[in-house]
Amino acid sequence: MRYFDQPAHVLHDMLKQKEISAVELTQDVLKRIDEVEGSVGAYLTLTKEAALEQAGKVDEKLAKGEEIPFLAGIPGAIKDNICTKGIKTTCASKILEHFIPPYDATVMTKLKAESPVLLGKTNLDEFAMGGSTENSAYHVTRNPWNTDDVPGGSSGGSAAAVAAGTAIWALGSDTGGSIRQPASFCGVVGLKPTYGRVSRYGLVAYASSLDQIGPLTRDVADAAHLLNVISGHDDMDATSSATVVPDFTASLREDVKGLKIGLPKEYFTKGMDPEVERAVRAAIETYRSLGAEVIEISLPHTEYAISTYYLIAPAEAATNLQRYDGVSYGERVEGSDLVEMMTNTRTEKFGEEVKRRIMIGNYALSAGYYDAYYLKALKVRTLIQQDYTEAFSRVDVIMCPTAPTTAYPIGSMISDPLQMYLQDICTVPLNLAGLPGISIPCGRSSQGMPIGLQIIGKALDEETILRAAYTYEQSQDYHKEMAPLGGKH
Ligand code: GLN
């Protein structure tokens, strides 16, 4: 039997029943990594020895008859923009090539309390800026469903690892879709929690008013379990919510009778792949047949979401990335004086896309243009938030595609940044409004590529989106199919 294709909740039960040991499970996933990582490239750093040691400790606890927490002994991976004490955290940038954080992000502290097995750090677009993982300064990551295609991004490494069975679960971060869109492209589940639900302490900042950490998993139950582990108030993050965290696994019920689903007409836009639209509409029909009520709604400011996001995110990024100056942070490139040293450092060590965003951000924030761009964007952000408030007075959840297309060939879009930005139409509005969203597999294209359904919830109401996601998942088998990657076991 192979274990790498099982969700964490199944493996947890097997560990408790002593049907497998944590070391056996870890060896199985490490073997899978040996077999397929060469053709996927999900990882930037692998910590195989430490992983086996961690597994050994869990087996000792099991041998003593101790109770084990949910994640104990289950191998997972962490996006490389989340600080891991003593383990390199590069953000897929040359400027942090040798950066070893002296502390753990709060999510890492929470995870470690569960004794998971940590396999390594996953690839991303440099500083999480991008939607294909092609902006990594190190290597491309390939989609396990078709290795000529991108895995999506920026959490492409985390999504590809879960899809390839080279991690059972993973953490990603989502500023404008970076958990949900790669989940959609790789046929896994990706959950962006409400802004403030999960502490951002130790997540290397891209755009601080939008960033959130969340899980990428094989199924909805695992997403609920992971969210239980990482959620909660943190004194180290002033924006983290003090609201009591429910037990999200209580939402894993098949129950959508009377659930009011809003279908925003603006999200079914021109340029959407007809196969994506068909699959998403079929999923909505499934909900209807299960007793949900489908209501057409309007989110009238959606058309401004991309421009609003691509002003606010770069403006915050330009500010956050000031610290990489060769003094406070960053690999220094020498120069004849301080200014030249800083110029050389930033010129040589930042990639193209990062520099583009720093320039856009500084332009939008500069004295002559602040009112016209940044301030205007903040006002439109409020209008987008109000659209949702109005819609959620009539419906319980909103559904739409996660992305307008399925995964596309590596290299096909990278030279056209604007085209790339437009791909984010379905995901960025949620971040602007701070709302939770989940992407779950809801079909395959004629090429066999995964299609994702996005379910958007009210602020701090992850429970309803989890319940809706779980109910749909029980009605089909997409989450049980493994990406058709090589590597016979
Ligand atoms: N694709 C979006 C961007 O490039 C979203 C990235 C993210 O969520 N980190 O900014």
JSON list of C-alpha atoms in Angstrom, two decimals, residues 183-368:
[
{"chain": "A", "resi": 183, "resn": "ALA", "atom": "CA", "xyz": [-4.87, 24.92, -5.59]},
{"chain": "A", "resi": 184, "resn": "SER", "atom": "CA", "xyz": [-7.23, 25.28, -8.55]},
{"chain": "A", "resi": 185, "resn": "PHE", "atom": "CA", "xyz": [-4.47, 24.65, -11.12]},
{"chain": "A", "resi": 186, "resn": "CYS", "atom": "CA", "xyz": [-3.14, 21.61, -9.25]},
{"chain": "A", "resi": 187, "resn": "GLY", "atom": "CA", "xyz": [-6.49, 20.04, -8.28]},
{"chain": "A", "resi": 188, "resn": "VAL", "atom": "CA", "xyz": [-6.11, 20.38, -4.51]},
{"chain": "A", "resi": 189, "resn": "VAL", "atom": "CA", "xyz": [-7.96, 22.28, -1.78]},
{"chain": "A", "resi": 190, "resn": "GLY", "atom": "CA", "xyz": [-6.69, 25.77, -0.85]},
{"chain": "A", "resi": 191, "resn": "LEU", "atom": "CA", "xyz": [-8.16, 27.96, 1.89]},
{"chain": "A", "resi": 192, "resn": "LYS", "atom": "CA", "xyz": [-7.49, 31.66, 2.41]},
{"chain": "A", "resi": 193, "resn": "PRO", "atom": "CA", "xyz": [-8.75, 32.52, 5.88]},
{"chain": "A", "resi": 194, "resn": "THR", "atom": "CA", "xyz": [-10.34, 35.84, 6.86]},
{"chain": "A", "resi": 195, "resn": "TYR", "atom": "CA", "xyz": [-7.76, 38.62, 7.22]},
{"chain": "A", "resi": 196, "resn": "GLY", "atom": "CA", "xyz": [-6.71, 38.46, 10.88]},
{"chain": "A", "resi": 197, "resn": "ARG", "atom": "CA", "xyz": [-7.74, 34.83, 11.46]},
{"chain": "A", "resi": 198, "resn": "VAL", "atom": "CA", "xyz": [-4.14, 33.60, 11.24]},
{"chain": "A", "resi": 199, "resn": "SER", "atom": "CA", "xyz": [-1.15, 35.51, 12.61]},
{"chain": "A", "resi": 200, "resn": "ARG", "atom": "CA", "xyz": [1.14, 37.04, 10.01]},
{"chain": "A", "resi": 201, "resn": "TYR", "atom": "CA", "xyz": [4.05, 37.25, 12.46]},
{"chain": "A", "resi": 202, "resn": "GLY", "atom": "CA", "xyz": [7.02, 35.70, 10.67]},
{"chain": "A", "resi": 203, "resn": "LEU", "atom": "CA", "xyz": [5.41, 35.73, 7.24]},
{"chain": "A", "resi": 204, "resn": "VAL", "atom": "CA", "xyz": [7.78, 37.81, 5.11]},
{"chain": "A", "resi": 205, "resn": "ALA", "atom": "CA", "xyz": [5.60, 40.77, 4.21]},
{"chain": "A", "resi": 206, "resn": "TYR", "atom": "CA", "xyz": [4.50, 41.38, 0.64]},
{"chain": "A", "resi": 207, "resn": "ALA", "atom": "CA", "xyz": [1.39, 43.58, 1.08]},
{"chain": "A", "resi": 208, "resn": "SER", "atom": "CA", "xyz": [0.58, 43.66, 4.77]},
{"chain": "A", "resi": 209, "resn": "SER", "atom": "CA", "xyz": [-3.09, 44.69, 4.52]},
{"chain": "A", "resi": 210, "resn": "LEU", "atom": "CA", "xyz": [-3.79, 41.74, 2.19]},
{"chain": "A", "resi": 211, "resn": "ASP", "atom": "CA", "xyz": [-1.45, 38.87, 3.20]},
{"chain": "A", "resi": 212, "resn": "GLN", "atom": "CA", "xyz": [-2.84, 35.78, 4.95]},
{"chain": "A", "resi": 213, "resn": "ILE", "atom": "CA", "xyz": [-1.41, 32.30, 5.59]},
{"chain": "A", "resi": 214, "resn": "GLY", "atom": "CA", "xyz": [-3.55, 29.24, 4.90]},
{"chain": "A", "resi": 215, "resn": "PRO", "atom": "CA", "xyz": [-3.54, 25.50, 4.16]},
{"chain": "A", "resi": 216, "resn": "LEU", "atom": "CA", "xyz": [-3.24, 23.53, 0.92]},
{"chain": "A", "resi": 217, "resn": "THR", "atom": "CA", "xyz": [-4.51, 20.00, 1.37]},
{"chain": "A", "resi": 218, "resn": "ARG", "atom": "CA", "xyz": [-5.82, 16.91, -0.41]},
{"chain": "A", "resi": 219, "resn": "ASP", "atom": "CA", "xyz": [-9.35, 17.41, 0.89]},
{"chain": "A", "resi": 220, "resn": "VAL", "atom": "CA", "xyz": [-11.67, 19.73, 2.79]},
{"chain": "A", "resi": 221, "resn": "ALA", "atom": "CA", "xyz": [-11.45, 17.83, 6.09]},
{"chain": "A", "resi": 222, "resn": "ASP", "atom": "CA", "xyz": [-7.69, 18.37, 6.18]},
{"chain": "A", "resi": 223, "resn": "ALA", "atom": "CA", "xyz": [-8.17, 22.08, 5.46]},
{"chain": "A", "resi": 224, "resn": "ALA", "atom": "CA", "xyz": [-10.47, 22.34, 8.50]},
{"chain": "A", "resi": 225, "resn": "HIS", "atom": "CA", "xyz": [-7.98, 20.47, 10.71]},
{"chain": "A", "resi": 226, "resn": "LEU", "atom": "CA", "xyz": [-5.06, 22.63, 9.56]},
{"chain": "A", "resi": 227, "resn": "LEU", "atom": "CA", "xyz": [-7.06, 25.81, 10.11]},
{"chain": "A", "resi": 228, "resn": "ASN", "atom": "CA", "xyz": [-7.74, 24.67, 13.68]},
{"chain": "A", "resi": 229, "resn": "VAL", "atom": "CA", "xyz": [-4.01, 24.39, 14.24]},
{"chain": "A", "resi": 230, "resn": "ILE", "atom": "CA", "xyz": [-2.88, 27.73, 12.79]},
{"chain": "A", "resi": 231, "resn": "SER", "atom": "CA", "xyz": [-5.74, 30.11, 13.75]},
{"chain": "A", "resi": 232, "resn": "GLY", "atom": "CA", "xyz": [-6.00, 32.42, 16.70]},
{"chain": "A", "resi": 233, "resn": "HIS", "atom": "CA", "xyz": [-5.06, 35.75, 18.20]},
{"chain": "A", "resi": 234, "resn": "ASP", "atom": "CA", "xyz": [-1.39, 36.59, 18.50]},
{"chain": "A", "resi": 235, "resn": "ASP", "atom": "CA", "xyz": [0.05, 39.50, 20.46]},
{"chain": "A", "resi": 236, "resn": "MET", "atom": "CA", "xyz": [2.86, 39.65, 17.89]},
{"chain": "A", "resi": 237, "resn": "ASP", "atom": "CA", "xyz": [0.42, 40.61, 15.11]},
{"chain": "A", "resi": 238, "resn": "ALA", "atom": "CA", "xyz": [-1.66, 43.69, 15.92]},
{"chain": "A", "resi": 239, "resn": "THR", "atom": "CA", "xyz": [-4.04, 42.87, 13.05]},
{"chain": "A", "resi": 240, "resn": "SER", "atom": "CA", "xyz": [-4.82, 39.36, 14.28]},
{"chain": "A", "resi": 241, "resn": "SER", "atom": "CA", "xyz": [-8.42, 38.89, 15.36]},
{"chain": "A", "resi": 242, "resn": "ALA", "atom": "CA", "xyz": [-9.35, 38.37, 18.99]},
{"chain": "A", "resi": 243, "resn": "THR", "atom": "CA", "xyz": [-12.49, 36.47, 17.99]},
{"chain": "A", "resi": 244, "resn": "VAL", "atom": "CA", "xyz": [-12.81, 33.02, 19.52]},
{"chain": "A", "resi": 245, "resn": "VAL", "atom": "CA", "xyz": [-11.73, 30.29, 17.11]},
{"chain": "A", "resi": 246, "resn": "PRO", "atom": "CA", "xyz": [-14.40, 27.61, 16.63]},
{"chain": "A", "resi": 247, "resn": "ASP", "atom": "CA", "xyz": [-13.60, 23.94, 16.01]},
{"chain": "A", "resi": 248, "resn": "PHE", "atom": "CA", "xyz": [-13.67, 24.02, 12.22]},
{"chain": "A", "resi": 249, "resn": "THR", "atom": "CA", "xyz": [-14.03, 20.25, 11.97]},
{"chain": "A", "resi": 250, "resn": "ALA", "atom": "CA", "xyz": [-17.56, 20.66, 13.35]},
{"chain": "A", "resi": 251, "resn": "SER", "atom": "CA", "xyz": [-18.38, 22.17, 9.93]},
{"chain": "A", "resi": 252, "resn": "LEU", "atom": "CA", "xyz": [-17.64, 18.91, 8.13]},
{"chain": "A", "resi": 253, "resn": "ARG", "atom": "CA", "xyz": [-21.29, 18.03, 7.62]},
{"chain": "A", "resi": 254, "resn": "GLU", "atom": "CA", "xyz": [-23.22, 17.24, 4.48]},
{"chain": "A", "resi": 255, "resn": "ASP", "atom": "CA", "xyz": [-25.78, 19.97, 4.76]},
{"chain": "A", "resi": 256, "resn": "VAL", "atom": "CA", "xyz": [-26.59, 22.71, 2.27]},
{"chain": "A", "resi": 257, "resn": "LYS", "atom": "CA", "xyz": [-30.40, 22.59, 2.49]},
{"chain": "A", "resi": 258, "resn": "GLY", "atom": "CA", "xyz": [-31.64, 26.16, 2.34]},
{"chain": "A", "resi": 259, "resn": "LEU", "atom": "CA", "xyz": [-28.12, 27.55, 1.92]},
{"chain": "A", "resi": 260, "resn": "LYS", "atom": "CA", "xyz": [-28.33, 30.75, -0.11]},
{"chain": "A", "resi": 261, "resn": "ILE", "atom": "CA", "xyz": [-25.66, 30.82, -2.81]},
{"chain": "A", "resi": 262, "resn": "GLY", "atom": "CA", "xyz": [-24.95, 34.11, -4.58]},
{"chain": "A", "resi": 263, "resn": "LEU", "atom": "CA", "xyz": [-23.80, 33.94, -8.18]},
{"chain": "A", "resi": 264, "resn": "PRO", "atom": "CA", "xyz": [-22.12, 37.24, -9.10]},
{"chain": "A", "resi": 265, "resn": "LYS", "atom": "CA", "xyz": [-22.70, 38.00, -12.75]},
{"chain": "A", "resi": 266, "resn": "GLU", "atom": "CA", "xyz": [-19.50, 40.08, -12.95]},
{"chain": "A", "resi": 267, "resn": "TYR", "atom": "CA", "xyz": [-17.32, 37.04, -12.25]},
{"chain": "A", "resi": 268, "resn": "PHE", "atom": "CA", "xyz": [-18.45, 35.13, -15.28]},
{"chain": "A", "resi": 269, "resn": "THR", "atom": "CA", "xyz": [-16.51, 37.44, -17.53]},
{"chain": "A", "resi": 270, "resn": "LYS", "atom": "CA", "xyz": [-15.46, 37.50, -21.12]},
{"chain": "A", "resi": 271, "resn": "GLY", "atom": "CA", "xyz": [-12.14, 35.78, -21.52]},
{"chain": "A", "resi": 272, "resn": "MET", "atom": "CA", "xyz": [-13.25, 32.96, -19.29]},
{"chain": "A", "resi": 273, "resn": "ASP", "atom": "CA", "xyz": [-12.49, 29.51, -20.62]},
{"chain": "A", "resi": 274, "resn": "PRO", "atom": "CA", "xyz": [-15.90, 27.96, -21.54]},
{"chain": "A", "resi": 275, "resn": "GLU", "atom": "CA", "xyz": [-14.82, 24.64, -20.02]},
{"chain": "A", "resi": 276, "resn": "VAL", "atom": "CA", "xyz": [-14.19, 26.38, -16.69]},
{"chain": "A", "resi": 277, "resn": "GLU", "atom": "CA", "xyz": [-17.56, 28.09, -16.83]},
{"chain": "A", "resi": 278, "resn": "ARG", "atom": "CA", "xyz": [-19.32, 24.83, -17.69]},
{"chain": "A", "resi": 279, "resn": "ALA", "atom": "CA", "xyz": [-17.70, 22.95, -14.79]},
{"chain": "A", "resi": 280, "resn": "VAL", "atom": "CA", "xyz": [-18.47, 25.70, -12.29]},
{"chain": "A", "resi": 281, "resn": "ARG", "atom": "CA", "xyz": [-22.09, 25.99, -13.44]},
{"chain": "A", "resi": 282, "resn": "ALA", "atom": "CA", "xyz": [-22.44, 22.18, -13.19]},
{"chain": "A", "resi": 283, "resn": "ALA", "atom": "CA", "xyz": [-21.15, 22.36, -9.60]},
{"chain": "A", "resi": 284, "resn": "ILE", "atom": "CA", "xyz": [-23.73, 25.04, -8.81]},
{"chain": "A", "resi": 285, "resn": "GLU", "atom": "CA", "xyz": [-26.42, 22.74, -10.24]},
{"chain": "A", "resi": 286, "resn": "THR", "atom": "CA", "xyz": [-25.19, 20.02, -7.89]},
{"chain": "A", "resi": 287, "resn": "TYR", "atom": "CA", "xyz": [-25.69, 22.41, -4.99]},
{"chain": "A", "resi": 288, "resn": "ARG", "atom": "CA", "xyz": [-29.18, 23.19, -6.23]},
{"chain": "A", "resi": 289, "resn": "SER", "atom": "CA", "xyz": [-30.01, 19.48, -6.40]},
{"chain": "A", "resi": 290, "resn": "LEU", "atom": "CA", "xyz": [-28.74, 19.12, -2.83]},
{"chain": "A", "resi": 291, "resn": "GLY", "atom": "CA", "xyz": [-31.23, 21.70, -1.62]},
{"chain": "A", "resi": 292, "resn": "ALA", "atom": "CA", "xyz": [-29.36, 25.01, -1.88]},
{"chain": "A", "resi": 293, "resn": "GLU", "atom": "CA", "xyz": [-30.99, 28.12, -3.26]},
{"chain": "A", "resi": 294, "resn": "VAL", "atom": "CA", "xyz": [-29.12, 29.92, -6.05]},
{"chain": "A", "resi": 295, "resn": "ILE", "atom": "CA", "xyz": [-29.56, 33.68, -6.32]},
{"chain": "A", "resi": 296, "resn": "GLU", "atom": "CA", "xyz": [-28.08, 35.94, -8.98]},
{"chain": "A", "resi": 297, "resn": "ILE", "atom": "CA", "xyz": [-26.26, 38.86, -7.38]},
{"chain": "A", "resi": 298, "resn": "SER", "atom": "CA", "xyz": [-24.19, 41.81, -8.52]},
{"chain": "A", "resi": 299, "resn": "LEU", "atom": "CA", "xyz": [-20.83, 43.04, -7.22]},
{"chain": "A", "resi": 300, "resn": "PRO", "atom": "CA", "xyz": [-20.75, 46.18, -9.37]},
{"chain": "A", "resi": 301, "resn": "HIS", "atom": "CA", "xyz": [-17.22, 47.37, -8.58]},
{"chain": "A", "resi": 302, "resn": "THR", "atom": "CA", "xyz": [-15.55, 44.10, -9.59]},
{"chain": "A", "resi": 303, "resn": "GLU", "atom": "CA", "xyz": [-14.24, 45.65, -12.80]},
{"chain": "A", "resi": 304, "resn": "TYR", "atom": "CA", "xyz": [-12.01, 47.97, -10.72]},
{"chain": "A", "resi": 305, "resn": "ALA", "atom": "CA", "xyz": [-10.63, 45.21, -8.49]},
{"chain": "A", "resi": 306, "resn": "ILE", "atom": "CA", "xyz": [-7.54, 44.43, -10.57]},
{"chain": "A", "resi": 307, "resn": "SER", "atom": "CA", "xyz": [-6.43, 48.06, -10.90]},
{"chain": "A", "resi": 308, "resn": "THR", "atom": "CA", "xyz": [-7.16, 48.68, -7.23]},
{"chain": "A", "resi": 309, "resn": "TYR", "atom": "CA", "xyz": [-5.18, 45.62, -6.17]},
{"chain": "A", "resi": 310, "resn": "TYR", "atom": "CA", "xyz": [-2.28, 46.39, -8.50]},
{"chain": "A", "resi": 311, "resn": "LEU", "atom": "CA", "xyz": [-1.91, 49.82, -6.91]},
{"chain": "A", "resi": 312, "resn": "ILE", "atom": "CA", "xyz": [-2.35, 48.87, -3.25]},
{"chain": "A", "resi": 313, "resn": "ALA", "atom": "CA", "xyz": [-0.26, 45.67, -3.34]},
{"chain": "A", "resi": 314, "resn": "PRO", "atom": "CA", "xyz": [2.77, 47.27, -5.07]},
{"chain": "A", "resi": 315, "resn": "ALA", "atom": "CA", "xyz": [2.50, 50.38, -2.85]},
{"chain": "A", "resi": 316, "resn": "GLU", "atom": "CA", "xyz": [2.72, 48.22, 0.26]},
{"chain": "A", "resi": 317, "resn": "ALA", "atom": "CA", "xyz": [5.39, 46.04, -1.34]},
{"chain": "A", "resi": 318, "resn": "ALA", "atom": "CA", "xyz": [7.55, 49.06, -2.20]},
{"chain": "A", "resi": 319, "resn": "THR", "atom": "CA", "xyz": [7.41, 50.06, 1.47]},
{"chain": "A", "resi": 320, "resn": "ASN", "atom": "CA", "xyz": [7.96, 46.56, 2.87]},
{"chain": "A", "resi": 321, "resn": "LEU", "atom": "CA", "xyz": [10.87, 45.81, 0.56]},
{"chain": "A", "resi": 322, "resn": "GLN", "atom": "CA", "xyz": [12.82, 48.93, 1.58]},
{"chain": "A", "resi": 323, "resn": "ARG", "atom": "CA", "xyz": [14.47, 46.84, 4.28]},
{"chain": "A", "resi": 324, "resn": "TYR", "atom": "CA", "xyz": [16.49, 44.86, 1.70]},
{"chain": "A", "resi": 325, "resn": "ASP", "atom": "CA", "xyz": [19.27, 47.38, 1.41]},
{"chain": "A", "resi": 326, "resn": "GLY", "atom": "CA", "xyz": [22.36, 45.31, 2.14]},
{"chain": "A", "resi": 327, "resn": "VAL", "atom": "CA", "xyz": [22.46, 46.71, 5.69]},
{"chain": "A", "resi": 328, "resn": "SER", "atom": "CA", "xyz": [19.31, 45.70, 7.59]},
{"chain": "A", "resi": 329, "resn": "TYR", "atom": "CA", "xyz": [18.58, 42.74, 5.35]},
{"chain": "A", "resi": 330, "resn": "GLY", "atom": "CA", "xyz": [19.77, 41.31, 2.07]},
{"chain": "A", "resi": 331, "resn": "GLU", "atom": "CA", "xyz": [22.87, 39.86, 0.42]},
{"chain": "A", "resi": 332, "resn": "ARG", "atom": "CA", "xyz": [25.16, 42.84, 0.03]},
{"chain": "A", "resi": 333, "resn": "VAL", "atom": "CA", "xyz": [26.78, 43.72, -3.29]},
{"chain": "A", "resi": 334, "resn": "GLU", "atom": "CA", "xyz": [29.67, 46.09, -2.53]},
{"chain": "A", "resi": 335, "resn": "GLY", "atom": "CA", "xyz": [29.98, 49.58, -4.03]},
{"chain": "A", "resi": 336, "resn": "SER", "atom": "CA", "xyz": [32.34, 52.53, -3.58]},
{"chain": "A", "resi": 337, "resn": "ASP", "atom": "CA", "xyz": [30.00, 54.28, -1.15]},
{"chain": "A", "resi": 338, "resn": "LEU", "atom": "CA", "xyz": [26.76, 53.60, 0.72]},
{"chain": "A", "resi": 339, "resn": "VAL", "atom": "CA", "xyz": [24.40, 54.69, -2.04]},
{"chain": "A", "resi": 340, "resn": "GLU", "atom": "CA", "xyz": [26.25, 52.71, -4.67]},
{"chain": "A", "resi": 341, "resn": "MET", "atom": "CA", "xyz": [26.31, 49.64, -2.41]},
{"chain": "A", "resi": 342, "resn": "MET", "atom": "CA", "xyz": [22.53, 49.84, -1.89]},
{"chain": "A", "resi": 343, "resn": "THR", "atom": "CA", "xyz": [21.92, 50.44, -5.59]},
{"chain": "A", "resi": 344, "resn": "ASN", "atom": "CA", "xyz": [24.12, 47.49, -6.57]},
{"chain": "A", "resi": 345, "resn": "THR", "atom": "CA", "xyz": [22.49, 45.25, -3.98]},
{"chain": "A", "resi": 346, "resn": "ARG", "atom": "CA", "xyz": [18.94, 45.98, -5.09]},
{"chain": "A", "resi": 347, "resn": "THR", "atom": "CA", "xyz": [19.76, 46.06, -8.81]},
{"chain": "A", "resi": 348, "resn": "GLU", "atom": "CA", "xyz": [21.55, 42.72, -8.82]},
{"chain": "A", "resi": 349, "resn": "LYS", "atom": "CA", "xyz": [19.59, 40.76, -6.25]},
{"chain": "A", "resi": 350, "resn": "PHE", "atom": "CA", "xyz": [15.96, 41.59, -6.98]},
{"chain": "A", "resi": 351, "resn": "GLY", "atom": "CA", "xyz": [14.29, 39.98, -10.00]},
{"chain": "A", "resi": 352, "resn": "GLU", "atom": "CA", "xyz": [12.45, 41.79, -12.81]},
{"chain": "A", "resi": 353, "resn": "GLU", "atom": "CA", "xyz": [8.92, 41.44, -11.43]},
{"chain": "A", "resi": 354, "resn": "VAL", "atom": "CA", "xyz": [9.90, 42.59, -7.94]},
{"chain": "A", "resi": 355, "resn": "LYS", "atom": "CA", "xyz": [11.58, 45.66, -9.39]},
{"chain": "A", "resi": 356, "resn": "ARG", "atom": "CA", "xyz": [8.55, 46.38, -11.57]},
{"chain": "A", "resi": 357, "resn": "ARG", "atom": "CA", "xyz": [6.30, 46.34, -8.50]},
{"chain": "A", "resi": 358, "resn": "ILE", "atom": "CA", "xyz": [8.64, 48.51, -6.45]},
{"chain": "A", "resi": 359, "resn": "MET", "atom": "CA", "xyz": [8.59, 51.06, -9.26]},
{"chain": "A", "resi": 360, "resn": "ILE", "atom": "CA", "xyz": [4.80, 50.97, -9.65]},
{"chain": "A", "resi": 361, "resn": "GLY", "atom": "CA", "xyz": [4.36, 51.21, -5.89]},
{"chain": "A", "resi": 362, "resn": "ASN", "atom": "CA", "xyz": [6.71, 54.14, -5.43]},
{"chain": "A", "resi": 363, "resn": "TYR", "atom": "CA", "xyz": [5.11, 55.92, -8.37]},
{"chain": "A", "resi": 364, "resn": "ALA", "atom": "CA", "xyz": [1.62, 55.48, -6.89]},
{"chain": "A", "resi": 365, "resn": "LEU", "atom": "CA", "xyz": [2.85, 56.76, -3.52]},
{"chain": "A", "resi": 366, "resn": "SER", "atom": "CA", "xyz": [4.90, 59.70, -4.79]},
{"chain": "A", "resi": 367, "resn": "ALA", "atom": "CA", "xyz": [3.84, 63.22, -3.83]},
{"chain": "A", "resi": 368, "resn": "GLY", "atom": "CA", "xyz": [2.41, 64.23, -7.21]}
]
